[in-house]
CSV table of C-alpha atoms in Angstrom, one decimal:
chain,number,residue,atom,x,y,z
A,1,UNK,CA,-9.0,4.6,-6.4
A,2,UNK,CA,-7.5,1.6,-4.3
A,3,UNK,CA,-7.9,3.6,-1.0
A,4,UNK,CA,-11.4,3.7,-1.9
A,5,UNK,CA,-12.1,0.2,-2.7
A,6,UNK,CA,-10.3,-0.6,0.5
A,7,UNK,CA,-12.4,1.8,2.6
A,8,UNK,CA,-15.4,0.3,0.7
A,9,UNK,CA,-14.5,-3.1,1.7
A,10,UNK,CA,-13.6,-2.6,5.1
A,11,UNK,CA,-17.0,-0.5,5.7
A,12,UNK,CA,-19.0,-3.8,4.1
A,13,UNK,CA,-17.4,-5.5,7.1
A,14,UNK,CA,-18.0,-2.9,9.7
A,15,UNK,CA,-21.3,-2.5,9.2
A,16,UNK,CA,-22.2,-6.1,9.4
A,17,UNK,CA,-20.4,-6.2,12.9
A,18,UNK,CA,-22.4,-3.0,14.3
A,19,UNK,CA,-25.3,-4.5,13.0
A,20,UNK,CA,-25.0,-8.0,15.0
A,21,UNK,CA,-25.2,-9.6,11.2
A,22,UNK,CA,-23.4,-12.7,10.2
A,23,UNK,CA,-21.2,-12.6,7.2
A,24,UNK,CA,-22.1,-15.4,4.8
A,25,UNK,CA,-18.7,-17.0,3.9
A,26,UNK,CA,-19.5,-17.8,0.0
A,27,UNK,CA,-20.7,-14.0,-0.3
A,28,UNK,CA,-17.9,-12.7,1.4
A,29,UNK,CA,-15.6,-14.6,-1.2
A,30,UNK,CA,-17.9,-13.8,-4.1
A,31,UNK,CA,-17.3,-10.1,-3.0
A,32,UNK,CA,-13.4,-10.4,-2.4
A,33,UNK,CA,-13.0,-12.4,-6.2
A,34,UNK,CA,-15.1,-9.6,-7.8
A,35,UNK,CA,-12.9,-6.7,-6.4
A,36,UNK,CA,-10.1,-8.4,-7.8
A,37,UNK,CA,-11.0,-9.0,-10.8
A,38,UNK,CA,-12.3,-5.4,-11.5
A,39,UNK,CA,-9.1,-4.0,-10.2
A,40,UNK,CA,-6.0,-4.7,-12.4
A,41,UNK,CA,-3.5,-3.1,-9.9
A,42,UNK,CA,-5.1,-4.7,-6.8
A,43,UNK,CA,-2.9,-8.1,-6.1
A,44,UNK,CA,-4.6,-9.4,-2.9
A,45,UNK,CA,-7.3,-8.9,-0.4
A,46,UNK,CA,-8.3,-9.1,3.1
A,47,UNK,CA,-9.3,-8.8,6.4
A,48,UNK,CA,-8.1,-9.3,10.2
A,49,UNK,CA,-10.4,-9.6,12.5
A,50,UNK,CA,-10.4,-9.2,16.4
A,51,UNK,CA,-13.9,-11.2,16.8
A,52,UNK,CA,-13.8,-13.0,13.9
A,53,UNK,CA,-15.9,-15.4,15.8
A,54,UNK,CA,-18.8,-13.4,16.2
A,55,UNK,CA,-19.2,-12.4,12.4
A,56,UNK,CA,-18.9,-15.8,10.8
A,57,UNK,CA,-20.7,-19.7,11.4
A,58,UNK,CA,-18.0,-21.9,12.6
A,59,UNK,CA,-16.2,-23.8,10.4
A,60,UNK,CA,-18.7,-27.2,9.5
A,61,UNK,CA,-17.7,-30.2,7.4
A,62,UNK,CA,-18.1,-28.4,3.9
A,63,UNK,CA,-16.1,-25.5,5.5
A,64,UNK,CA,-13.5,-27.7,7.1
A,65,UNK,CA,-12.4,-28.9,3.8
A,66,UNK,CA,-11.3,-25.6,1.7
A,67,UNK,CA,-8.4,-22.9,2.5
A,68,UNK,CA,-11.2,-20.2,4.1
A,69,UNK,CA,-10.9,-20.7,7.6
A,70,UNK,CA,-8.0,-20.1,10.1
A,71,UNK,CA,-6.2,-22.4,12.4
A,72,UNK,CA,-8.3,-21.2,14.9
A,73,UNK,CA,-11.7,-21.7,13.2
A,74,UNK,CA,-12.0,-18.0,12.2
A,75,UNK,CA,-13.2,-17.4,8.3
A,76,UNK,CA,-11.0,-14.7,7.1
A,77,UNK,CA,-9.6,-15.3,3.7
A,78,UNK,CA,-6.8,-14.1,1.8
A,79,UNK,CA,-7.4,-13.7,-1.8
A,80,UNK,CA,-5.2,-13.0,-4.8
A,81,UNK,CA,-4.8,-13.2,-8.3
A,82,UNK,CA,-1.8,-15.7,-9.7
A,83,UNK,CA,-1.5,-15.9,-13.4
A,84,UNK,CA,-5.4,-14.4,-13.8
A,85,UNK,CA,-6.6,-17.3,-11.4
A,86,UNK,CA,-8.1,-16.3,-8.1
A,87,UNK,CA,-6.1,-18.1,-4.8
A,88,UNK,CA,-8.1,-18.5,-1.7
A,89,UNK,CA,-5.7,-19.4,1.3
A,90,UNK,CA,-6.3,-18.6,5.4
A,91,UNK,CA,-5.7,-15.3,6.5
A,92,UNK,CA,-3.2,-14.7,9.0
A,93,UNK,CA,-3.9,-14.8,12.6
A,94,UNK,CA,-5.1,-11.7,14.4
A,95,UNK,CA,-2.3,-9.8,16.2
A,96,UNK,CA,-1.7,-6.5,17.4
A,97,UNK,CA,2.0,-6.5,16.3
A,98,UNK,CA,1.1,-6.8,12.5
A,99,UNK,CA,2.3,-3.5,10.3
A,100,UNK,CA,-1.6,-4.1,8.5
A,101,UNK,CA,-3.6,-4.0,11.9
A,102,UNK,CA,-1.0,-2.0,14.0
A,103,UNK,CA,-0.8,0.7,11.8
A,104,UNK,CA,-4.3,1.4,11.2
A,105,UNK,CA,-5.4,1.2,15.1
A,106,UNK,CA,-2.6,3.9,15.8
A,107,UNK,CA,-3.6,6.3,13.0
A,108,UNK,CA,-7.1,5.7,13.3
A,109,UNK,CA,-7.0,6.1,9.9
A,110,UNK,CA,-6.6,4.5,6.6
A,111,UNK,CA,-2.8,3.3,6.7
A,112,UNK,CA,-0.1,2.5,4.3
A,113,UNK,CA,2.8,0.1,5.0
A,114,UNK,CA,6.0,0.9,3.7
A,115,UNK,CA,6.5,-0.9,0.1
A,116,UNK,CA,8.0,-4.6,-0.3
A,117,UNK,CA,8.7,-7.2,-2.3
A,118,UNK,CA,6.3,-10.2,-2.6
A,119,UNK,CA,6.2,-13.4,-5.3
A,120,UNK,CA,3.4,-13.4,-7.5
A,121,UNK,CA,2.6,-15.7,-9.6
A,122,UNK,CA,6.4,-16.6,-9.1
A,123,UNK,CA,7.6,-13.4,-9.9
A,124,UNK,CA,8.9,-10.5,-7.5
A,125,UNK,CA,6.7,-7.8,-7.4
A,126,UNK,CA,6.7,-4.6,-5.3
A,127,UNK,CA,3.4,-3.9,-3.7
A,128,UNK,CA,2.2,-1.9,-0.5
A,129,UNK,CA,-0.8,-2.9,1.7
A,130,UNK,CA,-3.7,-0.8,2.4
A,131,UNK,CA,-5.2,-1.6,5.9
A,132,UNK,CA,-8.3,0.5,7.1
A,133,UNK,CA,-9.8,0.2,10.7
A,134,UNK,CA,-12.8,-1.2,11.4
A,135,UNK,CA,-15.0,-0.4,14.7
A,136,UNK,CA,-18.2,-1.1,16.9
A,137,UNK,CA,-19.4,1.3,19.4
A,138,UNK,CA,-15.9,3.4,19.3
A,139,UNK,CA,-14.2,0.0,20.1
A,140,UNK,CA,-11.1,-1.5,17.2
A,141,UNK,CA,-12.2,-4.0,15.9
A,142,UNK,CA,-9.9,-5.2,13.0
A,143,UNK,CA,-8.5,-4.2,9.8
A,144,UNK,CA,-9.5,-5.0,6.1
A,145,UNK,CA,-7.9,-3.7,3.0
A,146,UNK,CA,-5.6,-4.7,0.0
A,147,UNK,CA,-2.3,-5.2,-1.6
A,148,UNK,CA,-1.3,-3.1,-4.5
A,149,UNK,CA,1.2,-3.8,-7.0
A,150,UNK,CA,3.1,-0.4,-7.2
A,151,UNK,CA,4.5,-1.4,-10.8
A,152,UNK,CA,1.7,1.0,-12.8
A,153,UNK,CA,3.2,3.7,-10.5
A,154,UNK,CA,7.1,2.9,-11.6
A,155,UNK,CA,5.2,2.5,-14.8
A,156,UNK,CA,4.0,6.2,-15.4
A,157,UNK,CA,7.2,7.5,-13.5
A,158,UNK,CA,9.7,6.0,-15.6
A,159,UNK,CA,7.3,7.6,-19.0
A,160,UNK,CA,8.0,11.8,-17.4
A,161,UNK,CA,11.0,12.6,-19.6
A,162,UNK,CA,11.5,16.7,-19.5
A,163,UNK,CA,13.6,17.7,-22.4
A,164,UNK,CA,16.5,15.6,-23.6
A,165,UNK,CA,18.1,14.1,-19.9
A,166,UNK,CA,15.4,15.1,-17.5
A,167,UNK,CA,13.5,12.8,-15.3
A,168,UNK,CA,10.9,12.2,-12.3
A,169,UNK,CA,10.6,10.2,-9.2
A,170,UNK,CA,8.5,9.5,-6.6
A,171,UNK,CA,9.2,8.7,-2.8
A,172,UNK,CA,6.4,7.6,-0.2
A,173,UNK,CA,6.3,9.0,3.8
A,174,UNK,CA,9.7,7.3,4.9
A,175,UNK,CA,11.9,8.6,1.5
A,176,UNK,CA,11.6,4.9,0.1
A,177,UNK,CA,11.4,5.1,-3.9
A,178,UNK,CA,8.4,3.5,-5.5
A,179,UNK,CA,9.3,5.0,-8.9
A,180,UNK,CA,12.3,6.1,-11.1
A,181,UNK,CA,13.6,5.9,-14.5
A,182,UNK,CA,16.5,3.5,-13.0
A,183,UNK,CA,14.7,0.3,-11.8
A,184,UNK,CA,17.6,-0.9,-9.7
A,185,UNK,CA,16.4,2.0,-7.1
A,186,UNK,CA,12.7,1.2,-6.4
A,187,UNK,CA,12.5,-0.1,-2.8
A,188,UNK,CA,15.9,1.6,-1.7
A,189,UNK,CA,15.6,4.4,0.8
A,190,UNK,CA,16.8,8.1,-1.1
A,191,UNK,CA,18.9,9.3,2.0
A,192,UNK,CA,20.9,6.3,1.6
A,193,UNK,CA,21.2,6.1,-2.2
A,194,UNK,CA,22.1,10.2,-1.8
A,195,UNK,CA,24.3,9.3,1.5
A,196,UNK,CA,22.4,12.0,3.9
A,197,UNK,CA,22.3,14.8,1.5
A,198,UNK,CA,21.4,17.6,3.5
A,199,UNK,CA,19.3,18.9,0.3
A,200,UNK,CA,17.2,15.6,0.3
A,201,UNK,CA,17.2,15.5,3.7
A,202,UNK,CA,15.6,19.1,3.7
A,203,UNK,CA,13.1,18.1,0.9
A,204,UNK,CA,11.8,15.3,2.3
A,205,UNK,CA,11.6,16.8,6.1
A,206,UNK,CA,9.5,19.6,3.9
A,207,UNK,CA,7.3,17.5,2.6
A,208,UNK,CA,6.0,16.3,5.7
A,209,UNK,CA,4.5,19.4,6.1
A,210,UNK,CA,3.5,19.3,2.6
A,211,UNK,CA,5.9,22.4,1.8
A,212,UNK,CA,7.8,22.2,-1.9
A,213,UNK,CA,11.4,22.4,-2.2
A,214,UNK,CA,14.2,23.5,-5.2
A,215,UNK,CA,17.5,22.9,-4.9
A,216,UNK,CA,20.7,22.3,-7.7
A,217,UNK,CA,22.3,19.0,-7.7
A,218,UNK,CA,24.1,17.1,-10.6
A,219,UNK,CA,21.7,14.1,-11.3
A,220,UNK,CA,21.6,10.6,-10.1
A,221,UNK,CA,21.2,9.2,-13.6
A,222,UNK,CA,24.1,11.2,-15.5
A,223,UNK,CA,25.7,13.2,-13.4
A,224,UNK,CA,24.7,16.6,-15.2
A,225,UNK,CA,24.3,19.6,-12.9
A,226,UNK,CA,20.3,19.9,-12.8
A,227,UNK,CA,17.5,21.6,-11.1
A,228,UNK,CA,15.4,19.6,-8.8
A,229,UNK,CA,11.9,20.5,-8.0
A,230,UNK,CA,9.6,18.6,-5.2
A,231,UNK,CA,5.7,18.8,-4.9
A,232,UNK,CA,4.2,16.5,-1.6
A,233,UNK,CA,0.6,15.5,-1.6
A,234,UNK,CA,-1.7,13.4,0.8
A,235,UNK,CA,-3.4,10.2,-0.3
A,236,UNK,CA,-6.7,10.4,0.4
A,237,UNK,CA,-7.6,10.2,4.5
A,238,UNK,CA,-4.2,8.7,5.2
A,239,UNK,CA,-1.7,10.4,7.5
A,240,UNK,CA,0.6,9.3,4.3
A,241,UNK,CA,2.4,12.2,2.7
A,242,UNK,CA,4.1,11.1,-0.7
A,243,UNK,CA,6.9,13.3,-2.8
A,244,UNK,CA,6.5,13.6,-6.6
A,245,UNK,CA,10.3,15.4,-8.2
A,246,UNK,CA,11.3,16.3,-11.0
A,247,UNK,CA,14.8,17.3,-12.7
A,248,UNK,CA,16.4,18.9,-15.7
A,249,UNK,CA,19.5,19.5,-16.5
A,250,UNK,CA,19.7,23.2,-16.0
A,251,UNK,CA,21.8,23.7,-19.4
A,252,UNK,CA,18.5,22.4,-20.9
């Protein structure tokens, strides 16, 4: 559902740059609040433009005096939610280098960044952004997208129990844990909590061509000797191939 609202968002965006129309900066936000605050897992949203001059008016005196403009004059916002308030502040400058615009102009595709940790409303948080490309006659022409807050997946991760000891987690596309029943894990990469296991390593080099795995391993949580059970899937029109597992103890 995110990936869809992002696409959505960054095709409003597109379509107003093919189309030689100017983006009217108090619609734009009116937009960007209204996403928000329809979406309870969607922290933040945004855009990076490459012409960011040719989509927007210049900055004027009303402009000139709230957090929607650049240093360079560009309107681009950055909007999140803090304590159920909406937070306007400048986006970032445009550059190439960025994770959320270098990532989608290589896949050419919707692209996920790897998870991290970000305050919000003062408190850590693990979210991952969603950047989509945007073009005009073939050419890149920016990314837009959003931030989500990955807690709702720990969330129905850490509710899986399988008999009396058994448990689920989830990994994204570089083995990084976005969900387990031991919280202390999220954000860690598996093959260095497992130290290289070469059954890990297997299921996770499996998944990337979105074959399942089974292996026998005693289990992170209580050390019980367990069956472990991998199913990959693709997020929708990504190049991002996650890894669901599960585990029970085998006596069980």
């Amino acid at each position: 559902q995110a990936i869809a609202v992002a696409q959505s968002f960054a095709g409003r965006i597109q379509s107003a740059a093919i189309n030689n129309q100017t983006i009217n900066p108090q619609e734009m936000v009116d937009l960007e609040t209204s996403i928000l605050n329809t979406n309870e897992n969607i922290s933040s949203i945004w855009y990076s433009p490459k012409y960011g001059e040719k989509l927007t008016p210049p900055k004027d005196e009303f402009s000139a005096k709230i957090n929607w403009y650049d240093k360079d004059g560009i309107f681009h916002p950055f909007i999140s939610k803090s304590n159920g308030k909406i937070v306007i502040a400048p986006g970032s400058l445009y550059d190439e280098k960025l994770s959320w615009i270098k990532g989608p102009k290589e896949d050419k595709k919707t692209f996920i960044t790897k998870p991290y940790i970000w305050k919000v409303a003062g408190k850590d948080q693990l979210l991952l952004s969603i950047a989509v490309p945007m073009y005009q006659d073939g050419e890149f022409i920016g990314s837009a997208g959003i931030d989500y807050n990955l807690e709702v997946i720990s969330k129905l991760t850490s509710s899986i129990k399988l008999y009396e000891n058994g448990y689920a987690f989830i990994t994204d596309s570089n083995g990084i844990i976005l969900g387990h029943p031991e919280k202390d894990l999220q954000n860690k990469n598996l093959l260095e909590v497992e130290n290289n296991d070469s059954d890990y390593k297997k299921m996770l080099e499996n998944s990337k061509n979105l074959k399942e795995y089974q292996f026998f391993k005693k289990s992170h949580t209580k050390s019980i000797e367990s069956t472990y059970y991998s199913f990959p899937f693709s997020l929708h029109n990504t190049n991002s191939k996650w890894t669901f597992v599960v585990t029970a103890p085998i006596d069980e």
